[in-house]
Amino acid sequence: MTKQQKYETALSQLRSLLDGETDPIACMANTAAALHDTFGFWWTDFYIVRPSQQTATCEQELVLGPFQGPVACLRIRKGRGVCGTAWEQATTIIVADVHQFAGHIACSSESNSEIVVPLKTGDRVIAVLDIDSRQYDCFDQTDRHYLEQVAQLITDRIESSRE
Ligand code: SME
């Protein structure tokens, strides 16, 4: 099966798996499991935008959400690492070699390439989908195309609870 076909299958599986579910954690958990199982990534995780633990500020940070793979760092500040940069810029970032990305946060020395896709409601980023691979240059525009659809599927589910 080509990568494209695998994504088409995963997307249709996710559309039925998440049908009627509006809880963000439940949607993210099954999405991480489905993508991880289908593609055998090293890490498949969500970081969720939450209030910072520093009570003196009203800042936000990324907090580890549902994931598949080895243990990961718990909190990431805006603009830090690939995840914090994708959040700050509100755009997908593909990194062919994480060792060349200034400020990359290495949760594991096994990770060599990464894609981070923001989940957006309007212009606001509410979480990021972060996927790491042990292969260099694992992610391309096909991954971006489909993973942005996956991100949209989840935000649509979450937003449907507010209608
Ligand atoms: N590498 C990420 C940190 C998260 S781990 O990959 C799970 C980054 O630079 O933001």
Short mmCIF file of N, CA, C and O and ligand atoms in Angstrom, two decimals, residues 42-45 47 62 64 67 70-73 76 80-85 98 101 103-108 111 114 116 130-132, ligand 1:
data_model
loop_
_atom_site.label_atom_id
_atom_site.label_comp_id
_atom_site.label_asym_id
_atom_site.label_seq_id
_atom_site.Cartn_x
_atom_site.Cartn_y
_atom_site.Cartn_z
N TRP A 42 7.86 6.53 15.43
CA TRP A 42 8.58 6.41 16.70
C TRP A 42 7.75 7.03 17.83
O TRP A 42 7.63 6.47 18.91
N TRP A 43 7.19 8.19 17.55
CA TRP A 43 6.33 8.88 18.49
C TRP A 43 5.14 9.45 17.74
O TRP A 43 5.33 9.99 16.64
N THR A 44 3.98 9.38 18.33
CA THR A 44 2.80 10.04 17.77
C THR A 44 2.11 10.69 18.96
O THR A 44 1.55 9.98 19.80
N ASP A 45 2.19 12.01 19.05
CA ASP A 45 1.65 12.61 20.27
C ASP A 45 0.97 13.95 20.02
O ASP A 45 1.19 14.59 18.99
N TYR A 47 0.31 17.67 21.92
CA TYR A 47 0.56 18.61 23.01
C TYR A 47 -0.59 19.61 22.97
O TYR A 47 -0.97 20.10 21.90
N LEU A 62 2.50 24.42 26.06
CA LEU A 62 2.03 23.13 25.55
C LEU A 62 2.23 22.09 26.65
O LEU A 62 3.32 22.01 27.25
N LEU A 64 1.80 17.91 27.57
CA LEU A 64 1.69 16.59 26.95
C LEU A 64 0.26 16.05 27.06
O LEU A 64 -0.34 16.06 28.13
N PHE A 67 -0.71 10.18 23.74
CA PHE A 67 0.39 9.84 22.84
C PHE A 67 0.63 8.35 22.80
O PHE A 67 0.16 7.61 23.66
N PRO A 70 7.52 6.17 23.39
CA PRO A 70 8.23 6.30 24.67
C PRO A 70 7.81 7.54 25.43
O PRO A 70 7.18 8.44 24.86
N VAL A 71 8.21 7.62 26.71
CA VAL A 71 7.86 8.81 27.51
C VAL A 71 8.43 10.06 26.84
O VAL A 71 9.46 10.01 26.17
N ALA A 72 7.72 11.17 27.05
CA ALA A 72 8.09 12.42 26.36
C ALA A 72 8.16 13.56 27.37
O ALA A 72 7.65 13.44 28.49
N CYS A 73 8.73 14.69 26.95
CA CYS A 73 8.78 15.83 27.87
C CYS A 73 7.36 16.36 28.09
O CYS A 73 6.50 16.28 27.21
N ILE A 76 6.16 22.36 27.03
CA ILE A 76 6.98 23.07 26.04
C ILE A 76 6.47 24.51 25.96
O ILE A 76 5.26 24.75 25.81
N ARG A 80 9.53 27.44 21.58
CA ARG A 80 10.62 26.50 21.88
C ARG A 80 10.45 25.21 21.09
O ARG A 80 9.33 24.69 20.98
N GLY A 81 11.56 24.69 20.61
CA GLY A 81 11.53 23.40 19.90
C GLY A 81 10.68 23.48 18.63
O GLY A 81 10.22 24.56 18.23
N VAL A 82 10.48 22.33 18.02
CA VAL A 82 9.68 22.29 16.80
C VAL A 82 8.21 22.53 17.15
O VAL A 82 7.49 23.28 16.46
N CYS A 83 7.78 21.92 18.27
CA CYS A 83 6.37 22.06 18.66
C CYS A 83 6.01 23.50 19.01
O CYS A 83 5.00 24.03 18.54
N GLY A 84 6.85 24.12 19.83
CA GLY A 84 6.57 25.50 20.25
C GLY A 84 6.66 26.48 19.09
O GLY A 84 5.98 27.51 19.08
N THR A 85 7.49 26.14 18.10
CA THR A 85 7.60 27.00 16.91
C THR A 85 6.36 26.86 16.03
O THR A 85 5.82 27.85 15.53
N VAL A 98 16.30 16.45 12.54
CA VAL A 98 16.06 17.24 13.76
C VAL A 98 17.36 17.77 14.38
O VAL A 98 17.35 18.78 15.09
N PHE A 101 17.96 21.31 13.45
CA PHE A 101 16.95 22.33 13.80
C PHE A 101 17.38 23.01 15.09
O PHE A 101 17.41 22.39 16.16
N GLY A 103 17.39 24.59 18.43
CA GLY A 103 16.42 24.61 19.52
C GLY A 103 15.56 23.37 19.60
O GLY A 103 14.66 23.29 20.45
N HIS A 104 15.82 22.40 18.73
CA HIS A 104 15.06 21.15 18.80
C HIS A 104 15.14 20.55 20.20
O HIS A 104 16.21 20.51 20.81
N ILE A 105 14.00 20.10 20.72
CA ILE A 105 13.98 19.48 22.05
C ILE A 105 14.07 17.97 21.83
O ILE A 105 13.15 17.35 21.28
N ALA A 106 15.17 17.40 22.24
CA ALA A 106 15.40 15.96 22.00
C ALA A 106 14.88 15.16 23.19
O ALA A 106 15.51 15.14 24.25
N CYS A 107 13.70 14.56 23.03
CA CYS A 107 13.18 13.70 24.09
C CYS A 107 13.83 12.33 23.97
O CYS A 107 13.78 11.53 24.90
N SER A 108 14.41 12.02 22.80
CA SER A 108 15.06 10.73 22.59
C SER A 108 16.10 10.90 21.50
O SER A 108 15.85 11.58 20.50
N SER A 111 15.17 9.79 17.69
CA SER A 111 14.35 10.54 16.74
C SER A 111 15.24 11.30 15.74
O SER A 111 16.18 11.97 16.14
N GLU A 114 10.87 14.87 11.95
CA GLU A 114 9.67 15.23 12.73
C GLU A 114 8.72 16.07 11.88
O GLU A 114 9.17 16.84 11.01
N VAL A 116 5.22 18.60 12.75
CA VAL A 116 4.30 19.12 13.76
C VAL A 116 3.19 19.90 13.05
O VAL A 116 3.46 20.80 12.25
N ASP A 130 2.23 16.02 16.95
CA ASP A 130 3.69 15.94 16.78
C ASP A 130 4.06 14.49 16.48
O ASP A 130 3.71 13.59 17.26
N ILE A 131 4.71 14.27 15.36
CA ILE A 131 5.10 12.90 14.99
C ILE A 131 6.59 12.86 14.70
O ILE A 131 7.12 13.71 13.98
N ASP A 132 7.24 11.87 15.30
CA ASP A 132 8.69 11.70 15.11
C ASP A 132 8.96 10.36 14.45
O ASP A 132 8.22 9.39 14.68
N1 SME B 1 11.02 17.28 19.50
C1 SME B 1 9.95 18.09 19.99
C2 SME B 1 9.68 17.80 21.46
C3 SME B 1 8.64 16.76 21.68
S1 SME B 1 9.17 15.20 21.45
O1 SME B 1 9.60 15.02 20.10
C4 SME B 1 8.01 14.11 21.86
C5 SME B 1 10.29 19.57 19.80
O2 SME B 1 11.41 19.93 19.44
O3 SME B 1 9.40 20.38 20.02
#
